[in-house]
Amino acid sequence: MASSPFPLFTALLFLTSPPLLSFFILEPPTPPPSCEPGRSWVVQLSHNSEPHESSLDELAERVALEAGLESHGQIGQLHGHYLLCHVAGEDENAPGAGRTLDAHPHVVWHKQENILRRSKRSLVFNDPKYPSQWHLHNDVRLGMDINVTGVWERNITGAGVTVVVVDDGLQHTLEDIQPNYSPEGSYDLNSNDPDPMPHLDSHSDNHHGTRCAGEIAAVPNNSFCAVGVAYGSKVAGIRVLDGPLTDSMEAVAFNKHYQVNDVYSCSWGPDDDGRTVDGPHPLGQAALQHGVAAGRKGFGSIFVVASGNGGLYNDNCNYDGYANSIYTVTVGAVDENGKMPFYAEECASMLAVTFSSGGRQLRSIVTSDWSLQHGTGCTEGHTGTSAAAPLAAGMVALMLQVRPCLTWRDVQHIITYTATQYDTDVDWETNGAGFHHSHKHGFGLLNAWRLVNTAKVWETVPVLASYHSPVLREGEIIPAFPKKLILSWNVTAVDLKQSGIKTLEHVAVTVTITHPRRGNVETVLVCPSGMTSLIGAKRALDTDTTGFTDWTFSTVRCWGEQAVGQYSLHVTDHIFSSPSGEDSFSLGTLKRWKLTLYGSEMSFQEVLDRKRLVEESMSGQFLNSNFSIPCPPGLDIPPEVEIPFTFNTLKILLLLGCFALCCSLYYMLELMLPHLHGPGRGASAAKDGQFLEMQPDIDLEAKTPLIGNDDDT
Ligand SMILES: [Ca+2]
Ligand SMILES: [Ca+2]
Ligand SMILES: [Ca+2]
């Protein structure tokens, strides 16, 4: 007795067809809310003193009929206001309608409508490669971009902020760079002159800095190439990578023009070969520390560093002292699918990730390029974490526009609070303060909208406080995996009272370990909350036999957690089998270690309150309004110490000095030779004497004009 569902289905279809619906609902069809373009009148009607025997709707019908128009009903929620349209086929310029409405006793006011010119607040750029800049607006994989267009629509483009690219030079004459170029923030440390123009090289390789600068501040709407993340900011260049680099050069670079440059974008680091343990040397470290203390009028230079491209070699950015430093914002990369690319490195000190290239089938970063040698001025092939760090630097510039007094720590906090979790396949862990972190992705994807909205409402965090444990001398053997050496240090409330730390930011561990094969050692830090950080990952290629000497690992994974409690270090030895088998006897020793906590007196409750405030700001309400938190004026920083003369001027000085010396010697010899009886002792005595007396004179003559020249340049 099963009946076919067909009759029921047909009946439903029949009943739900629009004409029938209107029949059953018994309502007249609503007229469309607009007329054809240019064929509408708006009228305001009133019953005047007449008794309200008819509704306004009926009155509108009547008035429309009298004027040769048809009523399309009340305009929105405006009582008494009606839209009347010309009947299809009739001339909208015929004068009849206007005259009738003029004279009509129930028409209070009327007007024939004009077409209003309104442009959408979405941005249109004429830059030919803008449509390909997926990292700015991904139309293929929605959401896989830095979410910046809404920020631009509110006129936040990095205005008033300068980002400096510390790299192999900057072709500032390029159309996409020149209008935003800051010569005041620029310098060339390779040639010691103020012009960071890249030099030609045998492989046409010195395009790197220009590409990074384009990502940050490429000029929009110039019909040329691309658009930068912070296209309203200024971009400077420090040329330092095109030649031998020394600790002192690095130190100069990190503080160069640090009252002009706000953000330092550094897309470079130690070798990513999976066997190097290196970072800034003493002067570089001191310059980073000085930069955050005195740069930007004391609010602190923002150092953005790339996490490194050693993924293929199992490298890890905890072995890169720039990435490990508490003074830097360490940025890793994800590809267009939001996945960690093959080249990227992971570490516990990574703050966040942003977009870059991936596998062959995935798109790379489109940006300006140098136009020298093989360069065309534009490229679709900028890759690696090198391309990620400048995007982050550009986003920081957007934050600094809305709140110029954000400190270097505020920027790190805001990144921590706003980065978003994407790839669910990786090792996300939520810490004791509710922040999610992965060694592969840091706190997650940088999101310009979230960063800028938070920056706008962010109150500066309390001053940095630190706690240092004593140096803990252990001398313990590191056992082979799965056994491990566990060392603990308890930080009491009394210990912390002195430092004032309540909640954590970075946690650092300095270790000295001897080991015949360094890459075997794996070190994990456990915070009081139980949050683990793999601060020292094993590395198959690291065969170094010297171990670690006072190497400092750091982690951001305990950010926001309460500082008090027991910290543990777990060290184990992953013995890699080698053909000779000798490694199976390779036992190392942990000689000493030290724990350093960084944080502030911010209470745990305040961390939670700030998290709530951040989410409340996401509607954009604070960006839209004139809302602002007052900024303190900043410190009076003494002017930069300029080197009186550069190596180049010294070289010229020396050459001129030598030339003058030779001339004088020749002249002297000519004068003296006729008076000498022989070429022996007398000549050399005279030579020595003249040399000593003449040198100051020659120097004085030569220096004066040269110093003058140098000052002029
Ligand atoms: Ca130069
Ligand atoms: Ca452009
Ligand atoms: Ca590396």
XYZ file of C-alpha atoms and ligand atoms in Angstrom:
716
model
C 0.000 0.000 0.000
C 3.001 2.292 -0.358
C 1.871 5.430 -2.147
C 4.137 7.347 -4.460
C 5.531 10.577 -2.917
C 5.065 12.287 -6.268
C 1.559 13.764 -5.736
C 2.643 15.278 -2.410
C 5.817 16.749 -3.969
C 3.821 18.216 -6.894
C 1.334 19.718 -4.513
C 4.144 21.331 -2.486
C 5.770 22.698 -5.622
C 2.434 24.025 -6.808
C 1.638 25.633 -3.504
C 5.048 27.277 -3.131
C 5.212 28.854 -6.601
C 5.286 32.669 -6.205
C 1.954 33.633 -7.879
C 0.114 31.066 -5.819
C 1.843 32.095 -2.622
C 0.641 35.638 -3.139
C -2.843 34.301 -3.815
C -2.911 32.343 -0.580
C -1.309 35.038 1.541
C -3.839 37.495 0.106
C -1.443 40.429 -0.100
C -1.009 42.613 -3.150
C 2.446 42.304 -4.727
C 4.810 44.903 -3.244
C 6.087 47.357 -5.861
C 9.817 47.371 -6.344
C 11.517 49.819 -3.934
C 13.149 51.756 -6.744
C 12.377 53.085 -10.203
C 14.467 52.827 -13.289
C 17.463 55.188 -13.068
C 16.470 58.846 -13.482
C 12.710 58.180 -13.433
C 11.809 58.738 -9.790
C 10.201 61.467 -7.711
C 10.193 61.682 -3.958
C 7.197 63.364 -2.326
C 6.251 64.179 1.215
C 2.495 63.965 1.698
C 0.207 65.338 4.358
C -3.545 65.032 4.970
C -3.517 68.748 5.896
C -6.748 69.536 7.722
C -8.805 66.919 5.879
C -10.237 64.168 7.984
C -8.150 60.984 7.696
C -10.757 59.041 5.824
C -8.068 57.557 3.590
C -4.667 56.180 4.470
C -1.491 57.919 3.324
C -0.861 54.934 1.056
C -4.146 55.577 -0.723
C -3.365 59.282 -0.886
C -0.027 58.482 -2.514
C -1.793 56.328 -5.098
C -4.166 59.180 -5.857
C -1.450 61.844 -6.108
C 0.607 59.594 -8.364
C -2.333 59.002 -10.640
C -3.043 62.739 -10.897
C 0.615 63.455 -11.772
C 0.771 60.667 -14.360
C 3.079 58.601 -12.135
C 2.743 55.391 -10.155
C 3.376 55.003 -6.447
C 6.054 52.559 -5.327
C 5.173 52.897 -1.657
C 6.635 54.519 1.428
C 10.375 55.216 1.421
C 11.875 52.963 4.057
C 10.753 53.989 7.526
C 10.078 57.643 6.631
C 6.436 58.275 7.460
C 4.614 60.300 4.755
C 7.450 60.036 2.232
C 6.683 58.179 -0.991
C 8.521 57.130 -4.084
C 6.647 57.863 -7.325
C 7.943 56.588 -10.652
C 7.314 57.465 -14.258
C 5.178 54.868 -15.962
C 7.230 52.690 -18.272
C 7.393 54.081 -21.782
C 6.538 57.690 -20.850
C 8.983 60.566 -21.161
C 10.521 61.327 -17.775
C 11.344 64.881 -18.903
C 7.703 65.823 -19.621
C 6.878 68.853 -17.427
C 3.418 67.648 -16.385
C 4.342 65.663 -13.281
C 6.350 68.451 -11.676
C 3.622 71.026 -12.240
C 0.904 68.783 -10.827
C 2.975 68.051 -7.696
C 3.793 71.781 -7.306
C 0.121 72.631 -7.199
C -1.121 69.651 -5.215
C -2.571 70.601 -1.803
C -1.396 67.384 -0.138
C 2.216 67.544 -1.378
C 4.397 69.208 1.267
C 7.599 68.803 -0.681
C 8.770 66.949 -3.791
C 11.884 66.444 -5.838
C 12.889 64.580 -8.942
C 15.752 62.322 -7.983
C 19.265 62.544 -9.369
C 21.694 59.708 -9.531
C 24.168 60.140 -6.656
C 27.785 59.374 -7.220
C 29.020 57.170 -4.418
C 32.119 55.049 -4.509
C 32.506 51.977 -2.403
C 35.087 52.355 0.321
C 36.852 49.290 -0.999
C 40.096 50.232 -2.611
C 40.897 50.078 -6.247
C 44.521 50.150 -7.274
C 45.831 50.523 -10.794
C 49.069 48.712 -9.999
C 49.253 45.903 -12.554
C 50.436 43.261 -10.062
C 48.049 44.191 -7.256
C 45.503 41.562 -8.382
C 48.216 38.903 -7.944
C 49.152 40.032 -4.436
C 47.200 37.264 -2.752
C 48.821 37.892 0.601
C 46.926 41.205 0.718
C 43.567 39.988 -0.628
C 43.211 36.310 -1.354
C 40.307 35.798 -3.746
C 41.163 32.138 -4.368
C 41.673 30.811 -0.832
C 39.469 33.041 1.248
C 40.936 34.147 4.544
C 44.474 33.211 3.535
C 45.724 36.788 3.595
C 46.827 39.287 6.213
C 43.349 40.890 6.451
C 44.559 44.402 5.738
C 42.091 45.979 3.304
C 39.654 47.031 6.050
C 42.522 48.800 7.785
C 43.421 50.701 4.609
C 39.770 51.646 4.117
C 40.026 53.491 7.423
C 42.997 55.390 6.077
C 45.530 53.518 8.166
C 48.478 52.972 5.863
C 51.511 53.458 8.102
C 51.615 57.244 7.728
C 54.234 58.850 9.941
C 56.138 55.602 10.448
C 59.510 54.648 8.946
C 60.543 51.042 8.367
C 64.177 50.338 7.574
C 65.254 47.298 5.611
C 68.614 46.078 6.894
C 69.861 44.110 3.916
C 71.964 44.142 0.731
C 70.863 47.621 -0.321
C 67.765 49.425 -1.534
C 67.159 50.680 -5.055
C 65.438 53.836 -3.920
C 65.212 55.248 -7.443
C 62.629 52.605 -8.355
C 59.146 53.982 -9.126
C 57.569 51.845 -6.397
C 60.064 53.009 -3.762
C 61.183 56.542 -4.579
C 58.094 58.500 -3.329
C 58.217 56.630 -0.010
C 62.007 56.560 0.349
C 63.534 57.984 3.514
C 67.138 59.108 2.899
C 67.198 60.307 6.529
C 66.886 56.733 7.790
C 69.286 55.201 5.275
C 72.955 54.329 5.281
C 75.482 52.166 3.476
C 77.733 50.344 5.917
C 79.428 48.302 3.201
C 80.783 51.376 1.441
C 80.424 53.835 4.320
C 78.351 56.424 2.602
C 74.782 57.632 3.092
C 73.440 56.004 -0.102
C 72.270 52.369 0.266
C 71.921 51.815 -3.501
C 72.637 48.118 -4.181
C 75.809 47.291 -6.099
C 75.841 45.023 -9.132
C 77.061 41.499 -8.447
C 78.039 38.511 -10.536
C 74.734 36.665 -10.004
C 72.332 39.637 -10.118
C 71.607 38.753 -6.520
C 71.522 42.053 -4.700
C 67.788 42.452 -5.228
C 66.843 41.143 -1.811
C 66.544 44.412 0.125
C 64.568 46.115 -2.633
C 62.103 43.213 -2.756
C 61.603 43.366 1.011
C 61.146 47.159 0.879
C 58.494 46.746 -1.827
C 56.498 44.395 0.389
C 56.472 47.055 3.089
C 55.929 50.330 1.269
C 55.497 49.871 -2.507
C 53.700 52.955 -3.791
C 50.039 52.371 -4.733
C 48.216 53.719 -7.783
C 51.337 54.545 -9.756
C 50.503 52.015 -12.489
C 53.691 50.225 -11.513
C 54.046 46.723 -10.112
C 52.708 46.257 -6.608
C 51.313 47.751 -3.397
C 53.000 47.582 0.034
C 51.343 46.497 3.281
C 52.029 49.927 4.792
C 52.052 51.921 1.587
C 51.711 55.205 3.470
C 54.883 54.602 5.484
C 58.421 55.633 4.640
C 61.030 53.026 3.883
C 64.766 53.344 4.423
C 67.633 51.030 3.587
C 70.752 50.045 5.475
C 73.204 48.274 3.197
C 75.209 45.840 5.286
C 74.958 42.363 3.742
C 76.971 43.017 0.575
C 80.404 42.321 1.982
C 82.126 41.011 5.087
C 80.016 41.670 8.171
C 81.510 42.307 11.577
C 80.002 42.546 15.026
C 80.655 46.275 15.115
C 78.960 46.821 11.733
C 75.921 44.926 12.937
C 75.861 47.022 16.082
C 75.950 50.225 14.038
C 73.178 48.906 11.759
C 70.823 48.060 14.635
C 70.956 51.601 16.004
C 71.425 53.551 12.776
C 69.176 56.624 12.706
C 67.126 55.099 15.484
C 65.115 58.243 16.101
C 64.067 58.220 12.417
C 63.620 54.501 11.852
C 60.839 52.916 13.877
C 60.903 49.318 12.650
C 64.016 47.363 11.591
C 63.186 44.566 9.155
C 65.913 41.902 9.131
C 65.414 39.023 6.700
C 68.719 37.300 7.415
C 70.575 35.430 10.115
C 73.261 32.817 10.763
C 73.714 29.935 8.303
C 70.622 27.734 8.100
C 72.640 24.561 7.635
C 71.273 22.668 10.602
C 74.659 22.644 12.335
C 75.249 26.278 13.279
C 74.697 27.771 16.706
C 75.206 31.508 16.407
C 73.612 34.844 17.044
C 74.463 38.454 17.641
C 77.900 38.830 19.195
C 78.476 41.124 22.195
C 78.214 44.415 20.298
C 75.210 43.310 18.279
C 73.506 42.174 21.487
C 74.325 45.450 23.167
C 72.944 47.369 20.187
C 69.673 45.411 20.263
C 69.360 46.158 23.957
C 70.249 49.803 23.447
C 67.786 50.012 20.540
C 64.810 48.907 22.633
C 65.831 51.250 25.450
C 66.634 54.398 23.485
C 65.228 53.970 19.962
C 61.958 55.740 19.072
C 62.387 58.266 21.890
C 62.639 55.437 24.383
C 59.542 53.530 23.234
C 62.025 51.121 21.665
C 63.037 50.173 18.140
C 61.004 47.263 16.803
C 63.339 44.572 15.452
C 61.552 42.091 13.205
C 63.611 39.023 12.292
C 62.904 36.079 10.025
C 62.939 32.678 11.716
C 65.185 31.134 9.026
C 64.999 28.867 5.998
C 66.794 25.793 7.295
C 63.756 23.517 7.461
C 65.204 21.133 4.907
C 68.251 20.691 7.134
C 66.218 20.137 10.262
C 67.391 23.512 11.522
C 65.623 25.158 14.439
C 65.416 28.869 15.225
C 66.258 28.311 18.899
C 69.851 27.916 17.642
C 69.632 31.364 16.030
C 70.436 34.040 18.581
C 68.529 36.728 16.673
C 65.350 34.648 16.785
C 66.032 33.706 20.411
C 66.585 37.288 21.556
C 63.857 38.785 23.707
C 64.373 42.091 21.861
C 63.221 40.777 18.481
C 59.879 39.876 16.977
C 60.563 36.444 15.468
C 58.409 35.757 12.436
C 58.037 32.460 10.598
C 56.271 31.603 7.367
C 53.207 29.710 6.238
C 52.253 29.011 2.644
C 49.043 30.003 0.900
C 47.293 27.013 2.474
C 48.297 28.163 5.947
C 50.717 25.245 6.295
C 54.323 25.318 7.400
C 56.419 25.202 4.216
C 59.302 22.796 3.704
C 61.951 25.469 4.280
C 60.538 26.979 7.490
C 62.101 26.428 10.890
C 60.309 25.908 14.142
C 61.196 27.023 17.638
C 59.812 27.916 21.035
C 60.770 31.567 20.619
C 58.687 32.131 17.483
C 56.080 34.783 18.068
C 53.926 34.426 14.954
C 53.830 33.557 11.273
C 52.702 35.260 8.112
C 52.456 34.339 4.463
C 55.177 33.426 2.033
C 55.978 30.907 -0.665
C 55.355 27.180 -0.378
C 55.721 24.136 -2.602
C 55.989 24.402 -6.368
C 52.255 24.566 -7.022
C 51.725 27.409 -4.536
C 52.114 31.083 -5.243
C 55.049 33.143 -3.970
C 55.027 36.749 -2.828
C 54.521 39.423 -5.487
C 56.502 42.572 -4.810
C 58.683 45.278 -6.306
C 62.147 44.243 -7.418
C 65.299 46.009 -8.402
C 65.516 46.993 -12.060
C 69.284 46.595 -12.295
C 70.977 43.703 -14.084
C 68.318 40.991 -14.682
C 65.686 42.737 -12.553
C 62.512 44.115 -14.139
C 61.362 46.230 -11.195
C 58.704 43.684 -10.269
C 58.715 40.024 -9.260
C 56.246 37.249 -8.549
C 58.957 35.114 -7.000
C 59.921 36.483 -3.583
C 60.217 33.490 -1.257
C 61.165 32.112 2.135
C 60.900 33.553 5.627
C 62.728 36.505 4.073
C 59.423 37.453 2.507
C 57.460 36.928 5.725
C 59.399 39.260 8.029
C 58.809 42.425 5.921
C 55.059 41.751 5.872
C 55.185 41.635 9.660
C 57.269 44.831 9.721
C 54.647 46.505 7.522
C 51.877 45.405 9.886
C 53.802 46.854 12.830
C 53.980 50.150 10.908
C 50.168 50.129 10.665
C 49.967 49.589 14.439
C 52.377 52.423 15.135
C 50.320 54.831 13.027
C 47.265 54.374 15.256
C 49.303 54.346 18.453
C 52.812 55.791 18.044
C 53.800 55.245 21.676
C 53.478 51.460 21.657
C 56.639 50.131 23.240
C 58.673 47.268 21.799
C 57.040 45.023 24.393
C 53.540 46.295 23.645
C 54.063 45.176 20.048
C 55.064 41.678 21.188
C 52.124 41.516 23.598
C 49.644 42.590 20.926
C 50.947 39.945 18.536
C 50.554 37.329 21.261
C 46.997 38.425 22.055
C 45.792 38.699 18.447
C 47.478 36.011 16.337
C 45.014 33.425 15.080
C 45.190 29.664 15.044
C 44.801 28.151 11.613
C 46.358 24.806 10.722
C 44.848 22.331 13.155
C 47.299 19.576 12.203
C 50.227 21.105 14.073
C 51.289 20.903 17.711
C 49.034 23.577 19.227
C 49.062 23.766 22.991
C 47.144 26.202 25.143
C 49.166 27.599 28.020
C 48.091 28.536 31.532
C 46.972 31.994 30.393
C 44.878 30.643 27.536
C 47.297 31.569 24.720
C 47.704 28.930 22.023
C 51.200 28.335 20.679
C 52.819 25.938 18.279
C 56.559 25.530 17.708
C 55.735 25.699 13.994
C 53.375 28.696 13.982
C 54.164 30.669 17.112
C 50.942 32.148 18.483
C 49.487 31.915 14.971
C 48.824 34.017 11.909
C 49.417 37.743 12.043
C 46.183 39.544 11.245
C 46.466 43.251 10.395
C 42.873 44.021 11.346
C 43.255 42.432 14.761
C 46.663 44.006 15.353
C 45.547 47.539 14.501
C 42.264 47.415 16.413
C 44.088 46.161 19.475
C 46.871 48.726 19.100
C 44.236 51.460 19.202
C 42.934 50.450 22.645
C 46.173 49.105 24.133
C 47.460 50.626 27.352
C 51.218 50.370 27.705
C 52.275 47.369 29.748
C 54.140 47.878 33.053
C 57.936 48.165 32.879
C 60.007 45.086 32.111
C 61.135 43.150 35.144
C 63.427 40.166 35.255
C 64.387 37.449 37.658
C 67.729 35.617 37.457
C 68.353 32.356 39.201
C 71.885 31.749 40.432
C 74.160 29.818 38.072
C 73.317 26.240 38.933
C 76.394 24.029 38.724
C 75.399 20.469 38.092
C 78.036 18.438 36.260
C 75.447 15.744 35.567
C 75.735 13.136 32.818
C 73.008 13.394 30.160
C 71.453 9.927 29.792
C 70.435 8.351 26.502
C 66.809 8.637 25.377
C 64.271 7.623 26.692
C 65.948 8.378 30.003
C 66.437 12.016 30.786
C 68.177 14.298 33.201
C 65.621 16.392 35.089
C 66.747 19.510 36.913
C 64.416 21.863 38.714
C 64.504 25.318 40.191
C 61.776 26.669 42.377
C 60.945 30.364 42.095
C 59.152 31.460 45.239
C 56.842 34.399 45.818
C 59.556 35.929 47.973
C 62.083 35.640 45.102
C 59.636 37.414 42.816
C 58.732 40.136 45.259
C 62.106 41.746 44.706
C 61.817 41.714 40.928
C 58.117 42.593 40.858
C 57.277 39.942 38.271
C 53.790 38.527 38.491
C 53.210 37.309 34.942
C 55.668 36.009 32.368
C 56.763 37.159 28.947
C 59.950 35.439 27.726
C 61.606 32.689 29.715
C 65.278 32.058 28.988
C 67.615 29.247 29.940
C 71.376 29.563 29.599
C 73.234 26.264 29.436
C 76.761 24.982 29.236
C 76.847 21.417 27.955
C 79.753 19.357 26.784
C 78.934 16.720 24.216
C 80.945 14.940 21.523
C 78.009 15.339 19.119
C 75.967 18.427 19.885
C 73.009 17.548 17.649
C 72.129 14.605 19.896
C 71.078 16.780 22.788
C 67.426 17.632 23.291
C 66.380 20.161 25.913
C 62.854 20.829 27.124
C 61.758 23.492 29.592
C 58.647 22.956 31.693
C 57.020 26.055 33.205
C 55.129 25.919 36.519
C 51.825 25.582 34.620
C 53.106 22.381 33.010
C 53.516 24.080 29.602
C 56.463 22.486 27.810
C 58.837 24.199 25.389
C 61.239 22.310 23.165
C 63.966 24.901 23.536
C 66.787 22.720 22.238
C 65.652 20.372 19.475
C 67.898 17.540 18.303
C 69.532 18.165 14.925
C 70.788 15.279 12.820
C 73.378 17.376 10.984
C 74.926 19.078 14.000
C 78.082 17.053 14.579
C 79.884 19.777 16.500
C 82.052 18.368 19.283
C 82.262 21.442 21.493
C 78.726 21.426 22.903
C 77.155 24.645 24.148
C 78.975 27.306 26.079
C 76.616 29.653 27.890
C 74.087 29.419 25.060
C 70.766 31.066 25.844
C 67.582 29.418 24.635
C 64.316 31.277 25.013
C 60.630 30.519 24.831
C 57.489 32.621 24.533
C 55.206 29.695 25.233
C 54.597 30.603 28.899
C 53.480 34.159 28.019
C 50.917 35.578 30.423
C 51.262 32.728 32.910
C 51.946 33.295 36.602
C 55.673 33.375 37.194
C 55.787 31.712 40.573
C 56.489 28.003 40.863
C 58.814 25.251 39.805
C 60.679 25.304 36.479
C 62.228 22.088 35.185
C 64.788 21.354 32.547
C 64.637 17.944 30.858
C 67.758 16.989 28.945
C 68.214 13.809 26.979
C 70.662 12.349 24.468
C 69.291 11.045 21.155
C 72.121 8.891 19.982
C 72.274 8.980 16.187
C 73.737 5.815 14.818
C 76.819 6.515 12.760
C 78.617 4.018 10.483
C 81.515 3.769 12.914
C 79.151 3.241 15.838
C 81.292 5.502 17.989
C 78.317 7.721 18.836
C 76.728 5.094 20.988
C 79.334 5.945 23.614
C 78.820 9.681 23.295
C 77.638 10.803 26.654
C 77.545 14.506 27.385
C 77.471 16.486 30.581
C 75.340 19.406 31.635
C 77.928 21.580 33.353
C 75.768 24.500 34.473
C 72.504 26.266 33.757
C 70.666 29.393 34.692
C 67.021 30.426 34.500
C 65.949 33.971 33.602
C 62.351 35.112 33.742
C 61.137 38.237 31.971
C 57.771 39.755 32.652
C 56.066 42.481 34.586
C 53.929 43.232 37.572
C 50.844 42.779 35.401
C 48.511 40.556 37.375
C 47.103 37.348 35.985
C 43.629 38.911 36.181
C 44.813 41.859 34.072
C 46.074 39.456 31.402
C 42.574 37.973 31.244
C 40.960 41.437 31.246
C 43.181 42.533 28.388
C 42.236 39.449 26.408
C 38.595 40.410 26.769
C 39.269 44.034 25.777
C 41.124 42.848 22.674
C 38.135 40.834 21.499
C 35.782 43.705 22.259
C 37.793 46.016 20.030
C 37.448 43.778 16.970
C 34.234 45.378 15.710
C 36.320 48.342 14.552
C 34.318 50.733 16.731
C 37.454 52.335 18.131
C 39.076 52.762 14.727
C 35.957 54.463 13.426
C 35.629 56.944 16.253
C 37.957 59.681 17.361
C 38.815 57.491 20.320
C 42.413 57.736 21.461
C 44.426 57.040 24.573
C 46.883 59.866 25.251
C 50.540 59.167 24.488
C 53.397 60.297 26.731
C 55.971 62.502 24.972
C 58.855 60.032 25.152
C 62.407 60.522 26.298
C 64.910 63.123 25.213
C 67.549 60.931 23.601
C 70.939 62.549 22.931
C 71.725 62.871 19.225
C 73.435 59.970 17.505
C 77.202 59.894 17.623
C 78.348 60.253 14.034
C 81.686 58.812 13.031
C 83.715 61.957 12.110
C 85.011 60.367 8.956
C 84.274 57.134 7.194
C 86.688 54.432 6.070
C 86.423 55.778 2.529
C 87.505 59.263 3.547
C 90.251 57.732 5.655
C 91.504 55.847 2.603
C 91.551 59.010 0.482
C 93.205 60.848 3.339
C 95.895 58.217 3.555
C 96.518 58.237 -0.202
C 96.758 62.041 -0.287
C 99.043 61.912 2.735
C 101.339 59.419 1.045
C 101.350 61.460 -2.149
C 102.230 64.654 -0.246
C 104.922 62.797 1.676
C 106.500 61.475 -1.507
C 106.450 64.944 -3.099
C 108.059 66.478 -0.035
C 110.692 63.756 0.198
C 111.526 64.184 -3.442
C 111.742 67.965 -3.014
C 113.937 67.613 0.083
C 116.198 65.135 -1.569
C 116.568 67.455 -4.529
C 117.533 70.309 -2.219
C 119.860 68.234 -0.082
C 121.607 66.013 -2.605
C 123.970 68.719 -3.937
C 125.172 69.365 -0.335
C 125.819 65.755 0.531
C 129.207 64.196 0.115
C 127.980 60.646 0.054
C 124.813 58.625 0.003
C 125.421 56.895 3.408
C 124.311 57.740 6.911
C 123.446 61.404 6.325
C 120.665 60.650 3.863
C 118.875 58.215 6.069
C 119.199 60.506 9.075
C 117.702 63.349 7.130
C 114.960 61.088 5.859
C 113.974 59.954 9.335
C 114.020 63.451 10.710
C 111.950 64.906 7.909
C 109.411 62.126 8.107
C 108.721 62.730 11.756
C 108.503 66.486 11.478
C 106.433 66.629 8.329
C 103.675 64.193 9.070
C 101.502 66.495 11.167
C 101.681 69.280 8.587
C 100.718 67.009 5.771
C 97.827 65.610 7.765
C 96.528 69.010 8.671
C 96.580 70.237 5.095
C 94.947 67.127 3.796
C 92.246 66.751 6.484
C 90.666 70.153 6.415
C 89.091 70.071 2.958
C 88.205 66.384 3.216
C 86.275 66.748 6.421
C 84.505 69.667 4.822
C 83.602 67.553 1.815
C 82.323 64.772 4.004
C 80.052 67.090 5.900
C 78.623 68.431 2.671
C 77.553 65.028 1.487
Ca 76.553 53.476 -1.330
Ca 52.958 50.350 -7.286
Ca 68.280 28.830 11.202
